Short mmCIF file of C-alpha atoms in Angstrom, two decimals:
data_model
loop_
_atom_site.label_atom_id
_atom_site.label_comp_id
_atom_site.label_asym_id
_atom_site.label_seq_id
_atom_site.Cartn_x
_atom_site.Cartn_y
_atom_site.Cartn_z
CA MET A 1 -60.58 116.14 160.60
CA ALA A 2 -59.11 113.47 159.35
CA GLU A 3 -56.11 111.17 160.62
CA GLY A 4 -52.82 109.91 158.30
CA LYS A 5 -49.85 109.15 157.67
CA ILE A 6 -47.09 111.41 156.14
CA ILE A 7 -45.57 109.71 153.50
CA LYS A 8 -43.23 111.91 151.77
CA ALA A 9 -41.74 115.57 152.76
CA LEU A 10 -40.62 117.80 149.63
CA SER A 11 -40.30 121.74 149.06
CA GLY A 12 -42.42 122.45 152.20
CA PHE A 13 -45.10 120.21 151.57
CA TYR A 14 -46.42 116.88 153.54
CA TYR A 15 -48.06 114.15 151.67
CA VAL A 16 -50.14 112.69 154.16
CA LYS A 17 -51.89 108.97 153.13
CA SER A 18 -55.50 108.66 154.57
CA ASN A 19 -57.10 105.30 154.03
CA ASP A 20 -56.08 105.09 149.97
CA THR A 21 -56.21 108.96 148.87
CA ILE A 22 -52.87 110.92 149.57
CA PHE A 23 -53.33 114.70 150.35
CA GLN A 24 -50.61 117.50 149.73
CA CYS A 25 -50.63 119.23 152.73
CA ARG A 26 -49.21 122.72 154.84
CA GLY A 27 -47.79 122.73 158.12
CA ARG A 28 -49.78 124.52 160.84
CA GLY A 29 -47.86 128.08 161.37
CA VAL A 30 -47.80 127.21 165.01
CA PHE A 31 -45.40 124.54 164.05
CA ARG A 32 -42.70 127.07 162.88
CA LYS A 33 -43.07 129.41 165.90
CA ASN A 34 -42.71 126.21 168.31
CA ASN A 35 -39.59 124.97 165.98
CA ILE A 36 -41.87 121.86 165.45
CA THR A 37 -41.11 120.02 162.42
CA PRO A 38 -43.51 117.43 160.70
CA LEU A 39 -41.60 114.46 159.42
CA VAL A 40 -41.94 111.21 157.34
CA GLY A 41 -43.74 108.59 159.30
CA ASP A 42 -45.83 110.90 161.64
CA ASN A 43 -48.82 109.88 162.45
CA VAL A 44 -51.00 113.41 162.01
CA VAL A 45 -54.59 114.92 162.03
CA PHE A 46 -55.27 117.02 159.19
CA THR A 47 -58.07 119.21 157.74
CA ALA A 48 -59.06 118.49 154.11
CA GLU A 49 -59.58 121.68 152.01
CA ASN A 50 -60.69 119.45 149.20
CA ASP A 51 -60.50 115.68 147.97
CA ARG A 52 -56.36 116.68 147.55
CA GLU A 53 -55.19 119.40 149.65
CA GLY A 54 -55.18 120.34 153.37
CA TYR A 55 -53.25 121.44 156.23
CA ILE A 56 -51.63 119.45 159.13
CA MET A 57 -53.14 120.43 162.49
CA GLU A 58 -52.05 118.10 164.69
CA ILE A 59 -48.41 115.77 165.17
CA LYS A 60 -49.48 112.43 167.18
CA GLU A 61 -46.96 111.36 169.69
CA ARG A 62 -43.57 110.00 168.19
CA GLU A 63 -42.19 106.38 169.63
CA ASN A 64 -38.97 107.81 167.81
CA GLU A 65 -37.41 109.76 165.59
CA LEU A 66 -33.75 109.95 163.88
CA VAL A 67 -32.19 113.18 162.93
CA ARG A 68 -30.27 111.87 159.37
CA PRO A 69 -32.47 110.86 157.77
CA PRO A 70 -35.46 112.77 159.20
CA ILE A 71 -38.04 110.08 159.88
CA ALA A 72 -40.02 109.11 163.05
CA ASN A 73 -41.97 106.23 164.07
CA VAL A 74 -39.32 103.59 162.63
CA ASP A 75 -39.73 99.80 163.89
CA GLN A 76 -36.55 98.81 162.48
CA ALA A 77 -33.40 99.58 160.18
CA ILE A 78 -32.32 97.41 157.03
CA LEU A 79 -28.68 97.86 156.89
CA ILE A 80 -26.88 97.69 153.57
CA PHE A 81 -23.65 96.56 152.77
CA SER A 82 -21.94 95.48 149.99
CA ALA A 83 -19.79 92.57 149.40
CA LYS A 84 -17.64 94.53 146.95
CA ASP A 85 -17.28 97.81 145.06
CA PRO A 86 -17.73 99.28 147.73
CA GLU A 87 -15.55 96.70 149.77
CA PHE A 88 -17.12 95.66 152.88
CA SER A 89 -16.41 97.12 155.99
CA PRO A 90 -17.23 95.76 159.39
CA HIS A 91 -16.12 99.22 160.83
CA LEU A 92 -18.52 101.12 159.13
CA LEU A 93 -21.26 98.52 159.85
CA ASP A 94 -20.46 98.56 163.64
CA ARG A 95 -20.92 102.25 163.51
CA PHE A 96 -24.23 101.78 161.96
CA LEU A 97 -25.39 99.20 164.61
CA VAL A 98 -24.35 101.81 167.25
CA ILE A 99 -26.06 104.53 165.65
CA ILE A 100 -29.38 102.25 165.29
CA GLU A 101 -29.17 100.95 168.54
CA SER A 102 -28.93 104.37 170.72
CA TYR A 103 -32.49 104.84 169.29
CA GLN A 104 -33.28 101.54 170.37
CA ILE A 105 -34.55 100.49 166.70
CA LYS A 106 -34.11 97.10 165.92
CA PRO A 107 -31.23 96.69 163.04
CA ILE A 108 -31.28 94.12 160.19
CA ILE A 109 -28.01 93.39 158.52
CA VAL A 110 -28.46 92.86 154.48
CA ILE A 111 -24.83 92.15 152.37
CA THR A 112 -25.92 92.88 148.87
CA LYS A 113 -23.57 92.05 145.77
CA ILE A 114 -22.51 88.78 146.54
CA ASP A 115 -22.33 87.97 143.00
CA LEU A 116 -19.32 89.94 142.81
CA ALA A 117 -17.40 87.96 145.42
CA ASN A 118 -14.79 85.28 144.68
CA SER A 119 -14.87 82.12 146.83
CA ASP A 120 -12.66 83.83 149.34
CA GLU A 121 -14.30 86.84 149.84
CA LEU A 122 -17.68 85.00 150.18
CA LEU A 123 -15.96 82.97 152.67
CA ASN A 124 -15.14 86.05 154.94
CA ILE A 125 -18.71 87.89 154.51
CA LYS A 126 -20.06 84.51 155.73
CA GLN A 127 -17.75 84.40 158.59
CA TYR A 128 -18.54 87.82 159.25
CA ALA A 129 -22.19 86.96 159.00
CA LYS A 130 -21.64 84.06 161.19
CA ALA A 131 -20.15 86.41 164.18
CA TYR A 132 -23.40 88.79 164.11
CA GLU A 133 -25.76 86.21 163.92
CA LYS A 134 -24.04 84.95 167.13
CA ILE A 135 -24.97 88.08 168.72
CA GLY A 136 -28.42 88.05 167.38
CA TYR A 137 -28.68 90.25 164.67
CA ASP A 138 -30.65 88.56 161.11
CA VAL A 139 -28.33 88.63 158.30
CA LEU A 140 -29.15 88.22 155.04
CA LEU A 141 -26.74 87.85 151.88
CA THR A 142 -28.49 89.01 148.44
CA SER A 143 -27.78 89.77 144.34
CA SER A 144 -30.22 92.26 143.22
CA LYS A 145 -29.05 91.49 139.78
CA ASN A 146 -29.61 87.10 140.64
CA GLU A 147 -32.38 88.00 142.57
CA ILE A 148 -30.99 86.24 145.75
CA GLY A 149 -32.20 85.97 148.98
CA LEU A 150 -34.85 88.74 147.98
CA GLU A 151 -37.74 86.06 149.02
CA ASP A 152 -36.08 86.46 152.37
CA ILE A 153 -36.85 90.51 152.99
CA TYR A 154 -40.26 90.56 152.01
CA PRO A 155 -41.56 88.64 155.63
CA LEU A 156 -39.47 91.19 157.54
CA LEU A 157 -41.23 94.22 156.14
CA GLU A 158 -44.66 93.25 156.62
CA ASN A 159 -46.85 96.14 158.98
CA LYS A 160 -43.73 98.14 159.66
CA ILE A 161 -42.18 101.20 158.95
CA THR A 162 -38.25 99.90 157.60
CA VAL A 163 -35.44 102.34 156.93
CA PHE A 164 -32.67 101.38 154.23
CA ALA A 165 -29.97 103.03 155.10
CA GLY A 166 -26.24 102.28 154.33
CA GLN A 167 -22.95 103.84 152.58
CA SER A 168 -23.63 105.46 148.87
CA GLY A 169 -23.38 102.57 146.62
CA VAL A 170 -23.90 99.59 148.14
CA GLY A 171 -26.98 98.76 146.01
CA LYS A 172 -30.49 100.41 147.81
CA SER A 173 -31.88 101.87 145.07
CA SER A 174 -31.17 98.09 143.27
CA LEU A 175 -32.32 96.36 146.44
CA LEU A 176 -35.65 98.47 146.12
CA ASN A 177 -36.06 98.15 142.30
CA ALA A 178 -35.53 94.08 142.59
CA LEU A 179 -38.15 94.01 145.19
CA GLN A 180 -40.44 96.15 143.58
CA PRO A 181 -39.51 96.58 139.77
CA GLU A 182 -42.37 99.32 139.30
CA LEU A 183 -40.63 101.61 141.80
CA ASN A 184 -37.78 102.39 138.84
CA LEU A 185 -35.76 104.57 141.47
CA GLU A 186 -32.38 105.89 139.90
CA THR A 187 -29.10 103.83 140.03
CA LYS A 188 -25.86 104.86 139.49
CA ALA A 189 -22.77 103.32 138.98
CA ILE A 190 -19.52 103.41 141.71
CA SER A 191 -17.16 106.13 141.20
CA LYS A 192 -14.00 104.07 140.43
CA HIS A 193 -11.89 107.49 141.51
CA LEU A 194 -13.57 107.94 144.77
CA GLY A 195 -14.68 104.27 145.39
CA ARG A 196 -18.23 105.25 146.37
CA GLY A 197 -21.45 105.76 144.69
CA LYS A 198 -22.95 109.22 143.61
CA HIS A 199 -26.18 109.80 145.81
CA THR A 200 -29.31 108.91 143.81
CA THR A 201 -31.75 109.74 146.64
CA ARG A 202 -32.94 113.00 147.79
CA HIS A 203 -35.58 113.10 149.93
CA VAL A 204 -36.89 110.65 152.70
CA GLU A 205 -40.49 109.16 150.93
CA LEU A 206 -42.13 105.90 152.57
CA LEU A 207 -42.34 103.56 149.57
CA GLU A 208 -45.14 100.31 150.05
CA ILE A 209 -43.51 97.34 149.37
CA GLY A 210 -43.73 93.66 151.07
CA ASN A 211 -47.11 95.00 152.96
CA GLY A 212 -44.95 97.56 154.83
CA LEU A 213 -43.91 100.90 154.68
CA VAL A 214 -39.99 101.39 153.53
CA ALA A 215 -37.57 104.73 153.68
CA ASP A 216 -35.29 104.83 151.17
CA THR A 217 -32.83 107.06 152.33
CA PRO A 218 -29.98 109.63 151.28
CA GLY A 219 -26.70 107.94 151.22
CA PHE A 220 -24.76 108.45 154.19
CA SER A 221 -20.54 109.55 154.12
CA SER A 222 -19.99 110.20 157.72
CA LEU A 223 -21.87 108.83 161.21
CA ASP A 224 -20.85 110.74 164.27
CA PHE A 225 -22.15 109.60 167.89
CA SER A 226 -23.25 112.95 168.86
CA ASN A 227 -25.89 112.25 170.72
CA ILE A 228 -24.20 109.11 172.73
CA GLU A 229 -22.30 109.45 175.56
CA ALA A 230 -18.89 107.38 176.85
CA GLU A 231 -21.37 105.89 179.72
CA GLU A 232 -23.99 104.74 176.96
CA LEU A 233 -21.99 103.14 174.55
CA THR A 234 -21.96 99.58 176.28
CA TYR A 235 -25.67 99.69 175.83
CA CYS A 236 -25.26 99.51 172.28
CA TYR A 237 -23.27 96.33 171.62
CA PRO A 238 -26.00 93.37 172.99
CA GLU A 239 -23.21 90.99 173.51
CA MET A 240 -21.76 93.86 175.96
CA LYS A 241 -25.27 94.93 177.68
CA GLU A 242 -25.62 91.26 178.70
CA ARG A 243 -22.65 91.29 180.42
CA PHE A 244 -21.32 94.79 182.05
CA ALA A 245 -23.29 94.06 184.90
CA ASN A 246 -20.20 91.51 186.12
CA CYS A 247 -17.53 94.24 185.69
CA LYS A 248 -16.01 94.67 189.34
CA PHE A 249 -16.27 98.66 188.89
CA ARG A 250 -19.77 100.53 188.59
CA GLY A 251 -19.30 102.38 185.40
CA CYS A 252 -16.90 100.42 183.99
CA LEU A 253 -15.71 101.34 180.31
CA HIS A 254 -14.25 98.32 179.79
CA ASP A 255 -10.98 99.90 178.97
CA LYS A 256 -8.12 100.33 181.52
CA GLU A 257 -10.35 98.91 184.66
CA PRO A 258 -9.28 95.87 186.19
CA HIS A 259 -11.94 92.79 186.90
CA CYS A 260 -13.70 93.58 183.31
CA ALA A 261 -16.13 90.83 182.54
CA ILE A 262 -16.02 92.11 178.75
CA LYS A 263 -12.12 92.26 178.33
CA GLU A 264 -12.10 88.99 180.19
CA ALA A 265 -15.07 87.58 177.66
CA VAL A 266 -12.71 89.04 174.48
CA GLU A 267 -9.79 86.69 175.68
CA THR A 268 -12.27 83.62 176.00
CA GLY A 269 -13.63 84.42 172.26
CA GLU A 270 -17.33 85.20 173.75
CA ILE A 271 -16.97 88.70 172.36
CA LYS A 272 -15.44 88.92 168.89
CA GLU A 273 -12.14 91.04 169.01
CA PHE A 274 -12.76 93.20 166.23
CA ARG A 275 -16.14 94.32 167.91
CA TYR A 276 -14.48 95.28 170.81
CA ASN A 277 -11.78 96.88 168.58
CA HIS A 278 -14.23 98.80 166.79
CA TYR A 279 -15.76 99.58 170.91
CA LEU A 280 -12.50 101.05 171.79
CA LEU A 281 -12.02 103.09 168.58
CA PHE A 282 -15.81 104.67 169.36
CA LEU A 283 -15.01 105.11 172.91
CA LYS A 284 -11.93 107.06 171.76
CA GLU A 285 -13.79 109.35 169.69
CA ILE A 286 -16.85 109.91 171.89
CA GLN A 287 -14.16 110.66 174.49
CA GLN A 288 -12.40 113.18 172.75
CA ARG A 289 -15.46 115.27 170.95
CA LYS A 290 -15.62 118.39 171.85
CA PRO A 291 -17.82 119.58 174.51
CA ARG A 292 -21.24 121.31 173.64
CA TYR A 293 -22.50 124.86 175.25
#
């Protein structure tokens, strides 16, 4: 038996790369029986029936797994947001950051289409970038059209599995094409009526870019916090996580409780008010979530 990594899943087939050969594999029937689904990114043991086909026999233990997109063993997530068309949304970015932080995956923020922004819009973007950098996030400003900032992305990809994620229409496929032109990924213009792009990615696949593996994932129209409890939300905010031990009350949710270290940090400007406001919105959303039975 041989070992390899699933780099694509499509129509019930799993494409396993072992050394420099890709095998089209089926999963064992026992996986279906035990409600186990092989995922892109899985390290697997497989049997090769010939030099191109085989069966997956074993899935190695996963470091992590995402539900949407369905992918395993992710090292980092590059969250792609556009400066314009669609407009940059700190609220949506914070939603993505919370989701990624909840999986303990490193987020990197990439803001695309800076060539479309006027001077005031660009200044606004840079102010937000500075705020996120202060928290500890890497932030890159890029333009696929003008090839700005692309050289800063390659080193980040080396020897890692990276998820590219973001709202539809922000330019994920355009950025991947700019990083590796021979990919020729399909791109579509923004719908002026809806204000968002049409989905161009239909399945999850790991692409070899910059000595690493990159997953171009389907665009997201909504993100919920179904796997995050109210008490866990603080841990998804690095600037809160490092301060909440100073709150007077154990289990403080930093909302209506007195002597809260987080609220004090917001008042002094150590925590940005927009980040805290988003936290309160997310907290309320989690608290109002219908219980699961």
